[in-house]
Amino acid sequence: MKNSNLIEALNNCVAHCNYCADACLDSDDIKMMVDCIRTDRACAEVCSATAKLLAANYSDAKEIVEYCHKTCKKCADECAKHDAQHCKDCADACKKCADACEAYLS
């Protein structure tokens, strides 16, 4: 499949963001995790939509991949602020996804 590396990174990012957001809901200080949860949810949605478009061989995906790149970087930065392992894992997945978006765009 065309763009299979990017699609794999996108789907991995979706899984990590959804898991992270859910795990953050169990935090003792949930107010501290609000930005993380919201950013995780947004990133998961953007990555999911991007993966679907690429899997359908949609040829005009440059702008959504650019937006996805930006969103993944923002989510990686947000998750990196927290000590929880799920946040660290999510930050790593988001960084890898941002790198895959960048490779697609170059």
PDB file of C-alpha atoms in Angstrom:
ATOM      1  CA  MET A   1       0.000   0.000   0.000  1.00  0.00           C
ATOM      2  CA  LYS A   2       1.225   3.456  -0.864  1.00  0.00           C
ATOM      3  CA  ASN A   3       2.252   5.509   2.196  1.00  0.00           C
ATOM      4  CA  SER A   4       2.146   2.414   4.422  1.00  0.00           C
ATOM      5  CA  ASN A   5       4.909   3.696   6.741  1.00  0.00           C
ATOM      6  CA  LEU A   6       3.055   6.935   7.403  1.00  0.00           C
ATOM      7  CA  ILE A   7      -0.284   5.161   7.819  1.00  0.00           C
ATOM      8  CA  GLU A   8       1.308   2.783  10.336  1.00  0.00           C
ATOM      9  CA  ALA A   9       2.796   5.711  12.294  1.00  0.00           C
ATOM     10  CA  LEU A  10      -0.559   7.526  12.216  1.00  0.00           C
ATOM     11  CA  ASN A  11      -2.472   4.512  13.521  1.00  0.00           C
ATOM     12  CA  ASN A  12       0.141   3.913  16.227  1.00  0.00           C
ATOM     13  CA  CYS A  13      -0.195   7.544  17.275  1.00  0.00           C
ATOM     14  CA  VAL A  14      -3.995   7.224  17.421  1.00  0.00           C
ATOM     15  CA  ALA A  15      -3.705   4.198  19.715  1.00  0.00           C
ATOM     16  CA  HIS A  16      -1.198   5.889  22.044  1.00  0.00           C
ATOM     17  CA  CYS A  17      -3.154   9.162  22.189  1.00  0.00           C
ATOM     18  CA  ASN A  18      -6.420   7.388  22.998  1.00  0.00           C
ATOM     19  CA  TYR A  19      -4.735   5.277  25.670  1.00  0.00           C
ATOM     20  CA  CYS A  20      -2.988   8.310  27.151  1.00  0.00           C
ATOM     21  CA  ALA A  21      -6.175  10.372  27.297  1.00  0.00           C
ATOM     22  CA  ASP A  22      -8.018   7.512  28.987  1.00  0.00           C
ATOM     23  CA  ALA A  23      -5.193   6.916  31.476  1.00  0.00           C
ATOM     24  CA  CYS A  24      -5.034  10.638  32.270  1.00  0.00           C
ATOM     25  CA  LEU A  25      -8.702  10.488  33.284  1.00  0.00           C
ATOM     26  CA  ASP A  26      -7.630   8.229  36.163  1.00  0.00           C
ATOM     27  CA  SER A  27      -5.115  10.796  37.418  1.00  0.00           C
ATOM     28  CA  ASP A  28      -5.402  11.941  41.024  1.00  0.00           C
ATOM     29  CA  ASP A  29      -4.983  15.541  39.834  1.00  0.00           C
ATOM     30  CA  ILE A  30      -7.152  15.488  36.728  1.00  0.00           C
ATOM     31  CA  LYS A  31      -7.203  19.295  36.483  1.00  0.00           C
ATOM     32  CA  MET A  32      -3.467  19.179  35.810  1.00  0.00           C
ATOM     33  CA  MET A  33      -4.114  16.752  32.928  1.00  0.00           C
ATOM     34  CA  VAL A  34      -6.865  18.664  31.101  1.00  0.00           C
ATOM     35  CA  ASP A  35      -4.569  20.071  28.382  1.00  0.00           C
ATOM     36  CA  CYS A  36      -2.977  16.663  27.900  1.00  0.00           C
ATOM     37  CA  ILE A  37      -6.356  14.948  27.523  1.00  0.00           C
ATOM     38  CA  ARG A  38      -7.666  17.536  25.069  1.00  0.00           C
ATOM     39  CA  THR A  39      -4.474  17.508  23.016  1.00  0.00           C
ATOM     40  CA  ASP A  40      -4.447  13.692  22.968  1.00  0.00           C
ATOM     41  CA  ARG A  41      -8.040  13.611  21.732  1.00  0.00           C
ATOM     42  CA  ALA A  42      -7.396  16.191  19.010  1.00  0.00           C
ATOM     43  CA  CYS A  43      -4.236  14.438  17.870  1.00  0.00           C
ATOM     44  CA  ALA A  44      -5.999  11.068  17.698  1.00  0.00           C
ATOM     45  CA  GLU A  45      -8.788  12.540  15.561  1.00  0.00           C
ATOM     46  CA  VAL A  46      -6.427  14.319  13.156  1.00  0.00           C
ATOM     47  CA  CYS A  47      -4.200  11.259  12.784  1.00  0.00           C
ATOM     48  CA  SER A  48      -7.186   8.985  12.239  1.00  0.00           C
ATOM     49  CA  ALA A  49      -8.630  11.212   9.512  1.00  0.00           C
ATOM     50  CA  THR A  50      -5.229  11.537   7.851  1.00  0.00           C
ATOM     51  CA  ALA A  51      -4.689   7.764   7.865  1.00  0.00           C
ATOM     52  CA  LYS A  52      -8.105   7.195   6.301  1.00  0.00           C
ATOM     53  CA  LEU A  53      -7.455   9.685   3.504  1.00  0.00           C
ATOM     54  CA  LEU A  54      -4.042   8.230   2.740  1.00  0.00           C
ATOM     55  CA  ALA A  55      -5.387   4.671   2.792  1.00  0.00           C
ATOM     56  CA  ALA A  56      -7.965   5.745   0.211  1.00  0.00           C
ATOM     57  CA  ASN A  57      -5.124   7.029  -2.006  1.00  0.00           C
ATOM     58  CA  TYR A  58      -6.478  10.561  -1.801  1.00  0.00           C
ATOM     59  CA  SER A  59      -3.976  12.600  -3.792  1.00  0.00           C
ATOM     60  CA  ASP A  60      -4.574  16.047  -2.261  1.00  0.00           C
ATOM     61  CA  ALA A  61      -3.488  15.251   1.298  1.00  0.00           C
ATOM     62  CA  LYS A  62      -0.576  17.661   1.686  1.00  0.00           C
ATOM     63  CA  GLU A  63      -2.427  20.192   3.850  1.00  0.00           C
ATOM     64  CA  ILE A  64      -3.880  17.617   6.222  1.00  0.00           C
ATOM     65  CA  VAL A  65      -0.465  15.959   6.603  1.00  0.00           C
ATOM     66  CA  GLU A  66       1.011  19.389   7.386  1.00  0.00           C
ATOM     67  CA  TYR A  67      -1.694  19.984  10.012  1.00  0.00           C
ATOM     68  CA  CYS A  68      -1.174  16.489  11.376  1.00  0.00           C
ATOM     69  CA  HIS A  69       2.575  17.168  11.663  1.00  0.00           C
ATOM     70  CA  LYS A  70       1.874  20.333  13.646  1.00  0.00           C
ATOM     71  CA  THR A  71      -0.685  18.599  15.888  1.00  0.00           C
ATOM     72  CA  CYS A  72       1.622  15.646  16.603  1.00  0.00           C
ATOM     73  CA  LYS A  73       4.451  17.983  17.579  1.00  0.00           C
ATOM     74  CA  LYS A  74       2.119  19.879  19.910  1.00  0.00           C
ATOM     75  CA  CYS A  75       0.884  16.648  21.481  1.00  0.00           C
ATOM     76  CA  ALA A  76       4.449  15.330  21.897  1.00  0.00           C
ATOM     77  CA  ASP A  77       5.427  18.554  23.656  1.00  0.00           C
ATOM     78  CA  GLU A  78       2.388  18.433  25.954  1.00  0.00           C
ATOM     79  CA  CYS A  79       2.808  14.770  26.895  1.00  0.00           C
ATOM     80  CA  ALA A  80       6.545  15.251  27.500  1.00  0.00           C
ATOM     81  CA  LYS A  81       5.667  17.636  30.359  1.00  0.00           C
ATOM     82  CA  HIS A  82       4.267  14.754  32.428  1.00  0.00           C
ATOM     83  CA  ASP A  83       6.002  11.958  34.327  1.00  0.00           C
ATOM     84  CA  ALA A  84       3.483   9.169  33.728  1.00  0.00           C
ATOM     85  CA  GLN A  85       4.790   6.362  31.513  1.00  0.00           C
ATOM     86  CA  HIS A  86       1.712   6.516  29.265  1.00  0.00           C
ATOM     87  CA  CYS A  87       2.465  10.202  28.622  1.00  0.00           C
ATOM     88  CA  LYS A  88       6.100   9.438  27.809  1.00  0.00           C
ATOM     89  CA  ASP A  89       5.037   6.625  25.460  1.00  0.00           C
ATOM     90  CA  CYS A  90       2.507   8.924  23.799  1.00  0.00           C
ATOM     91  CA  ALA A  91       5.093  11.679  23.368  1.00  0.00           C
ATOM     92  CA  ASP A  92       7.387   9.162  21.656  1.00  0.00           C
ATOM     93  CA  ALA A  93       4.617   7.918  19.334  1.00  0.00           C
ATOM     94  CA  CYS A  94       3.664  11.490  18.455  1.00  0.00           C
ATOM     95  CA  LYS A  95       7.281  12.409  17.698  1.00  0.00           C
ATOM     96  CA  LYS A  96       7.656   9.376  15.433  1.00  0.00           C
ATOM     97  CA  CYS A  97       4.413  10.284  13.690  1.00  0.00           C
ATOM     98  CA  ALA A  98       5.550  13.891  13.219  1.00  0.00           C
ATOM     99  CA  ASP A  99       8.800  12.566  11.735  1.00  0.00           C
ATOM    100  CA  ALA A 100       6.846  10.298   9.366  1.00  0.00           C
ATOM    101  CA  CYS A 101       4.677  13.261   8.302  1.00  0.00           C
ATOM    102  CA  GLU A 102       7.814  15.295   7.668  1.00  0.00           C
ATOM    103  CA  ALA A 103       9.288  12.487   5.541  1.00  0.00           C
ATOM    104  CA  TYR A 104       6.061  12.335   3.518  1.00  0.00           C
ATOM    105  CA  LEU A 105       6.157  16.080   2.923  1.00  0.00           C
ATOM    106  CA  SER A 106       9.806  16.191   1.813  1.00  0.00           C
TER     107      SER A 106
END
